[in-house]
Amino acid sequence: MSVKSYRAAIREALEHEMQRDPDVVLIGQDLAGGAGGGGEDDAWGGPMAVTKGLVGKFGRERVLDTPVSEAASIGAAVGAAAAGLRPVAELMFCDFIGVCCDQILNQAAKYRYTFGGQDQVPLTIRTTIGAGQQLGSQHSQALYPLFSYFPGLKVVVPATAYDAKGLLATAIRDNDPVIFCEHRLLYRLREDVPDESYTIPFGEARIVEEGGDVTVVALSRMVHVAAEAVRALREDGIDCDLIDPRTTTPLDTDTIFDSVEATGRLVIVDEAGPRCGTASDIAAIVAEEMFNALRAPIRRVTPPYAPVPAAPELERSYVPDASRIIAAVRSVMER
Amino acid sequence: MSVKSYRAAIREALEHEMQRDPDVVLIGQDLAGGAGGGGEDDAWGGPMAVTKGLVGKFGRERVLDTPVSEAASIGAAVGAAAAGLRPVAELMFCDFIGVCCDQILNQAAKYRYTFGGQDQVPLTIRTTIGAGQQLGSQHSQALYPLFSYFPGLKVVVPATAYDAKGLLATAIRDNDPVIFCEHRLLYRLREDVPDESYTIPFGEARIVEEGGDVTVVALSRMVHVAAEAVRALREDGIDCDLIDPRTTTPLDTDTIFDSVEATGRLVIVDEAGPRCGTASDIAAIVAEEMFNALRAPIRRVTPPYAPVPAAPELERSYVPDASRIIAAVRSVMER
Amino acid sequence: MTELSTPYAPSREGLRGAYRTMRRIRCFEERLHAEFAAGRVPSSVHLYAGQEASAAAICAHLGAQDYLHNTHRAHGPAIARGADLIAITKEIYLRAGGLCQGKGGSPHLHDARLRLIGANGGVGSGAALACGSALAIRHRQENGVAVALLGDGACNQGVVSESFNLASVWKLPVVFAIENNGYAEATATSYAIAGDNLAARGPAFGMPSTRVDGADYFAVHEAAGVAIECARSGGGPSLVEIMAPRFYGHYEGDAQKYRAPGEVAELRRTRDCLTRLRQRMIDEYQFSTAEIDAMDAEIGVDIDRAFAEAAAAPPPDPALLMRDIYADRSGL
Amino acid sequence: MTELSTPYAPSREGLRGAYRTMRRIRCFEERLHAEFAAGRVPSSVHLYAGQEASAAAICAHLGAQDYLHNTHRAHGPAIARGADLIAITKEIYLRAGGLCQGKGGSPHLHDARLRLIGANGGVGSGAALACGSALAIRHRQENGVAVALLGDGACNQGVVSESFNLASVWKLPVVFAIENNGYAEATATSYAIAGDNLAARGPAFGMPSTRVDGADYFAVHEAAGVAIECARSGGGPSLVEIMAPRFYGHYEGDAQKYRAPGEVAELRRTRDCLTRLRQRMIDEYQFSTAEIDAMDAEIGVDIDRAFAEAAAAPPPDPALLMRDIYADRSGL
Ligand SMILES: Cc1ncc(C[n+]2csc(CCOP(=O)(O)OP(=O)(O)O)c2C)c(N)n1
Ligand SMILES: Cc1ncc(C[n+]2csc(CCOP(=O)(O)OP(=O)(O)O)c2C)c(N)n1
Ligand SMILES: [Mg+2]
Ligand SMILES: [Mg+2]
């Protein structure tokens, strides 16, 4: 056990899995960096410096830098997975999904089904999500609801370094295509993480706080923002269950249902969009399955229905903050 | 007024708008057909024969056949729209969105916002949706929820020939990017449609049936399937409001809310998927805004969380049918 | 356009196999055409007739370690790769026992054991998947190659250009085999391909390339052989453009008004790979007409059986709707 | 590679303007580099220094009816196209009064009135958008052209190849101006571009193409002139590959370890378009050092003012968060 950043925890999971299974290969832009140039190898170690050091340990045959060609690269990763490798492809920003989503949504997701179950596609796609760096409308989105829409994919949204490490190991060992969404603002988050390899099963939510008055479900970075709100609310006498689903497919509805059964009140906090998003998804499932337990409207705390603006002041008002969560929890307590 | 098919109604709207505004141009594969060949011009008139005859009236300068290059073609349509034309681009199957969704979700949707409101993007993208032709997992989807996720787009899902004609005229005259989703199984649907040009405003649901016991919201082809269910239920003494939102962005929540206020019961019928789809979207909005009126769980009748299989027997059990709608309505009446 | 010119003369036995394959495909497609016209085929089918030399010649060079990525015009390549004719037919009929259990259908013919990879809905996607197969082959040091069949129209998908470049950058053992049949749907290649020459794209993306007459089995056999051998021996990717006529419509039911009157008849007369091969086998390789006719008859029997079995097969098990969405179901 | 060789000699007045533009860009970028290092610039910025001749020479041929599609390395082309320096700086600082009201930022510099089109998040997308601008120009018979600036790395996006082909098929008045600065992020072009020659892609997609030294203003001016004139006069698209060094990192903060030691210093010494132009203006066009120094001083004042105004500008109006999502709000 030692203190590690979310970034380092992800790198460790990659390293462990590459050691464990020679069929694990990394595919992406500048994962090493320096290809073809006159300077250092491993010059970047990934655009977010997550894969730093891996090319030195595993060589360019297993850390494959690509041209700026996501469709071909992710398509190749799909093909390689179906042919028996266990590739981990990196999509630098989830916002770029637009140039390679045929490969993800049609090909990876439907390969096994369309061909009648002949194959498996043990592919992991690591991508980054989130606002907060003033990168504007096309480098700040949290597009995992798109992935959840499609059966055949699994979707992971780790909020902590511990979860990131264990869930990435699970993702890589999983025999289905998994989209692993790293929040860029979490890369520097530091906490105690075991040094050895471990896995965390998919479809098991983490109960971050136990309260009993209101169920708060939050994902990815919003878990931390919600935790701040929950702490503040506790001082005012409102005790929340805070649940982090950790994977949106599979989704641990049992844990959410158990909590809602007890509280009768649900607030969902999500950085993805308000329409056809993960917050809507969970709200709809609960409104269908747990209606009798509900004592108040289901509140969703999400960004507004707008693209992400670049200016920091606008961006701050775009992303949900603790005060909005507190207000939502209070509003459902009024019932 | 004369009896017209959904296909003919769409063609008429295209023709009227092209007559009305010389800046309307059509862009797509085989919209005429026969380019470069030794045979007839206008040999196909569109892969679904929707644009038949238009090249003869408006010439190849306004009916632009493209190579099989959706990214470039739709990208060009976005560029042309921002530069002042009013293009109508065709995406043959919505399932192909994967090869051009950067153009739609990032570029068209965010152009105006990202550049601080300097421009408008009066683009219409006609695409086709739906299962029922044994075309399998990648030619049968109903992907409009993906479009609804993104602010900046408008989304139209006409269920009738009348609506298709009027809404397409509105789409073309609208100054924002509009995704116009034609259900392939509806092309042969015939009904009385005015011969002259008319428009139908976006964001105004159509009340198909008035009942009062249960609110049934259905979209696109599901409106017809739901209507069948509603008729059967009426014979059993259950009277449903049947509402067709017609556009999912903007979404006419007022009409839905008014109905739910009266009935307290909501069943949503949709051919799009069960997770992060339009049914979830509407359910979440109602569970948040109209909770006090609700007397029963919100039921969603959608396909299962599975890709679309090709075999007709499997495909029939994939698509919602009247019996599943009837069962859902009965289940909410039990409360 | 680089000239690839090592001689790859097929053996007499090889010719017998090639003829059998091509005849089988032709016979299958003609039968399917008739069945479709009679309203007995569900869904949508794209016939391969006219292009047989392409699949047959390519497959003549492929072994069990190699991958073949199919297109939506899938029947011919599936037959040439040796997939079970009955399972193919059942799949096209969307019945139980189909190659993909009736869940894929005609365009998605796929047989994992044969490393025959079915096409995706979006044309051209096989180019990138083939780069992945090639990566896996190389990783496992299997001494194999991946061949991506691509239509001329599909080459205008961006992913194909990206894959050309990626294969060159990674020096992958891939062959991009473009079947240029002159059309993408109702649009002529001469309109849609700037320069009307796909082979020229090879060198632009760092690959040798060649263009051959797809009506000439020998020419395709040689060009495919050179490209596949180059990939197999570590020489990296190449591109082969095979000019092969399409004898039927884009799909069955296509009225083909975009073709000149008499165009197909002329192509059948002058550019039929099957009759040309047959003639050359008789003229240059001492095959007797009787011997060839016997092969034809045998094939006719196989085809009859495949269609009879498909027509009699039950629909897929209803439970298949929810099966094989995931390989690992824990947590779901 | 087709040779384009009509002489397009710039006038003395043209040179003065070009120098002013290039100097303005250089001065701006150097100042921004310093401001960034001092922690005063929000977000992420990509500097254009070293590539000035490209934007300046291209813009020398463009009129009000023409479109220029920018890349993420946006400051230089925006300045060359004549966008307001203060509004540019405010946009980079994400302040009120920025070119895009502070909603876009450095990579998205866009001025609709100048027909300067901002880049999208995904590199390469301007290639297709430019086809659209060109379509609109032709439709309105404006006698204009659309120029798409593209990075070398961006050319590996499928949409760029698709756009090359589409522009040729539709014979659009487009010029694809590739600014090959040797890198895409930390990856050298020599690795990522098979054949290391983007100009070769032009003919493969039916277009004339040429490759020029981006350190030589005169060469870029001629090549751009030929290509733009060809497009303007109905000759269709062409491709110009401009070999232009990048003097800073991919973005500010990039440690650039992937570059050889001394590489940038050597490039600055041997391939600086600005010092070369200056020298030639003095040697061949009788400009005096004093005259040029005076221009430099004037530009320094403009730059100082722009940064001062940007630093003092307020943040954008909070209401902008929900504004300009749609142009037509009825029903919403
Ligand atoms: C991305 C995409 N766009 C359009 C289509 C529709 N489509 C199916 S087959 C076809 C023609 C492809 O032409 P080509 O690649 O030459 O193959 P051919 O049919 O001639 O064998 C098209 C456009 C598709 N399947 N995928
Ligand atoms: C589709 C896509 N993939 C990756 C990126 C990340 N990215 C931003 S700039 C850049 C480098 C592009 O290189 P090049 O086109 O040569 O432009 P340069 O930065 O050298 O001017 C990359 C890969 C992106 N913006 N879009
Ligand atoms: Mg073809
Ligand atoms: Mg570059």
PDB file of N, CA and C in Angstrom, chain C residues 91-115:
ATOM      1  N   GLU C  91     -27.884 -19.344 -43.443  1.00  0.00           N
ATOM      2  CA  GLU C  91     -27.707 -17.985 -42.920  1.00  0.00           C
ATOM      3  C   GLU C  91     -28.417 -16.985 -43.820  1.00  0.00           C
ATOM      4  N   ILE C  92     -28.270 -17.163 -45.111  1.00  0.00           N
ATOM      5  CA  ILE C  92     -28.940 -16.245 -46.032  1.00  0.00           C
ATOM      6  C   ILE C  92     -30.465 -16.355 -45.856  1.00  0.00           C
ATOM      7  N   TYR C  93     -30.922 -17.567 -45.566  1.00  0.00           N
ATOM      8  CA  TYR C  93     -32.359 -17.776 -45.317  1.00  0.00           C
ATOM      9  C   TYR C  93     -32.749 -17.434 -43.878  1.00  0.00           C
ATOM     10  N   LEU C  94     -31.770 -17.026 -43.073  1.00  0.00           N
ATOM     11  CA  LEU C  94     -32.007 -16.606 -41.683  1.00  0.00           C
ATOM     12  C   LEU C  94     -32.648 -17.724 -40.850  1.00  0.00           C
ATOM     13  N   ARG C  95     -32.057 -18.899 -40.978  1.00  0.00           N
ATOM     14  CA  ARG C  95     -32.607 -20.066 -40.295  1.00  0.00           C
ATOM     15  C   ARG C  95     -31.632 -20.608 -39.250  1.00  0.00           C
ATOM     16  N   ALA C  96     -32.155 -21.501 -38.412  1.00  0.00           N
ATOM     17  CA  ALA C  96     -31.321 -22.224 -37.456  1.00  0.00           C
ATOM     18  C   ALA C  96     -30.229 -22.965 -38.224  1.00  0.00           C
ATOM     19  N   GLY C  97     -29.064 -23.037 -37.634  1.00  0.00           N
ATOM     20  CA  GLY C  97     -27.954 -23.729 -38.295  1.00  0.00           C
ATOM     21  C   GLY C  97     -27.215 -22.866 -39.291  1.00  0.00           C
ATOM     22  N   GLY C  98     -27.638 -21.616 -39.431  1.00  0.00           N
ATOM     23  CA  GLY C  98     -26.896 -20.701 -40.304  1.00  0.00           C
ATOM     24  C   GLY C  98     -25.527 -20.413 -39.708  1.00  0.00           C
ATOM     25  N   LEU C  99     -24.647 -19.948 -40.569  1.00  0.00           N
ATOM     26  CA  LEU C  99     -23.273 -19.682 -40.151  1.00  0.00           C
ATOM     27  C   LEU C  99     -23.244 -18.798 -38.901  1.00  0.00           C
ATOM     28  N   CYS C 100     -24.154 -17.832 -38.834  1.00  0.00           N
ATOM     29  CA  CYS C 100     -24.226 -16.923 -37.680  1.00  0.00           C
ATOM     30  C   CYS C 100     -25.533 -17.141 -36.924  1.00  0.00           C
ATOM     31  N   GLN C 101     -26.049 -18.336 -36.994  1.00  0.00           N
ATOM     32  CA  GLN C 101     -27.288 -18.695 -36.289  1.00  0.00           C
ATOM     33  C   GLN C 101     -28.489 -17.879 -36.763  1.00  0.00           C
ATOM     34  N   GLY C 102     -28.408 -17.309 -37.935  1.00  0.00           N
ATOM     35  CA  GLY C 102     -29.531 -16.519 -38.449  1.00  0.00           C
ATOM     36  C   GLY C 102     -29.576 -15.097 -37.924  1.00  0.00           C
ATOM     37  N   LYS C 103     -28.554 -14.693 -37.167  1.00  0.00           N
ATOM     38  CA  LYS C 103     -28.577 -13.348 -36.602  1.00  0.00           C
ATOM     39  C   LYS C 103     -27.888 -12.326 -37.498  1.00  0.00           C
ATOM     40  N   GLY C 104     -27.076 -12.779 -38.440  1.00  0.00           N
ATOM     41  CA  GLY C 104     -26.328 -11.858 -39.288  1.00  0.00           C
ATOM     42  C   GLY C 104     -26.973 -11.689 -40.655  1.00  0.00           C
ATOM     43  N   GLY C 105     -27.103 -12.804 -41.361  1.00  0.00           N
ATOM     44  CA  GLY C 105     -27.681 -12.756 -42.694  1.00  0.00           C
ATOM     45  C   GLY C 105     -26.627 -12.595 -43.772  1.00  0.00           C
ATOM     46  N   SER C 106     -27.128 -12.509 -44.992  1.00  0.00           N
ATOM     47  CA  SER C 106     -26.289 -12.505 -46.194  1.00  0.00           C
ATOM     48  C   SER C 106     -25.034 -11.635 -46.121  1.00  0.00           C
ATOM     49  N   PRO C 107     -25.125 -10.372 -45.683  1.00  0.00           N
ATOM     50  CA  PRO C 107     -23.905  -9.540 -45.765  1.00  0.00           C
ATOM     51  C   PRO C 107     -22.884  -9.856 -44.686  1.00  0.00           C
ATOM     52  N   HIS C 108     -23.279 -10.635 -43.669  1.00  0.00           N
ATOM     53  CA  HIS C 108     -22.401 -10.800 -42.502  1.00  0.00           C
ATOM     54  C   HIS C 108     -21.839 -12.217 -42.400  1.00  0.00           C
ATOM     55  N   LEU C 109     -21.686 -12.915 -43.503  1.00  0.00           N
ATOM     56  CA  LEU C 109     -21.178 -14.295 -43.456  1.00  0.00           C
ATOM     57  C   LEU C 109     -19.797 -14.322 -42.798  1.00  0.00           C
ATOM     58  N   HIS C 110     -19.688 -15.137 -41.778  1.00  0.00           N
ATOM     59  CA  HIS C 110     -18.504 -15.114 -40.905  1.00  0.00           C
ATOM     60  C   HIS C 110     -18.272 -16.513 -40.385  1.00  0.00           C
ATOM     61  N   ASP C 111     -17.049 -16.976 -40.467  1.00  0.00           N
ATOM     62  CA  ASP C 111     -16.729 -18.277 -39.890  1.00  0.00           C
ATOM     63  C   ASP C 111     -15.404 -18.158 -39.161  1.00  0.00           C
ATOM     64  N   ALA C 112     -15.494 -18.013 -37.853  1.00  0.00           N
ATOM     65  CA  ALA C 112     -14.297 -17.723 -37.055  1.00  0.00           C
ATOM     66  C   ALA C 112     -13.261 -18.824 -37.197  1.00  0.00           C
ATOM     67  N   ARG C 113     -13.707 -20.089 -37.272  1.00  0.00           N
ATOM     68  CA  ARG C 113     -12.722 -21.170 -37.346  1.00  0.00           C
ATOM     69  C   ARG C 113     -11.915 -21.104 -38.628  1.00  0.00           C
ATOM     70  N   LEU C 114     -12.547 -20.610 -39.680  1.00  0.00           N
ATOM     71  CA  LEU C 114     -11.833 -20.472 -40.955  1.00  0.00           C
ATOM     72  C   LEU C 114     -11.118 -19.125 -41.090  1.00  0.00           C
ATOM     73  N   ARG C 115     -11.227 -18.335 -40.033  1.00  0.00           N
ATOM     74  CA  ARG C 115     -10.673 -16.968 -40.088  1.00  0.00           C
ATOM     75  C   ARG C 115     -11.262 -16.197 -41.287  1.00  0.00           C
TER      76      ARG C 115
END
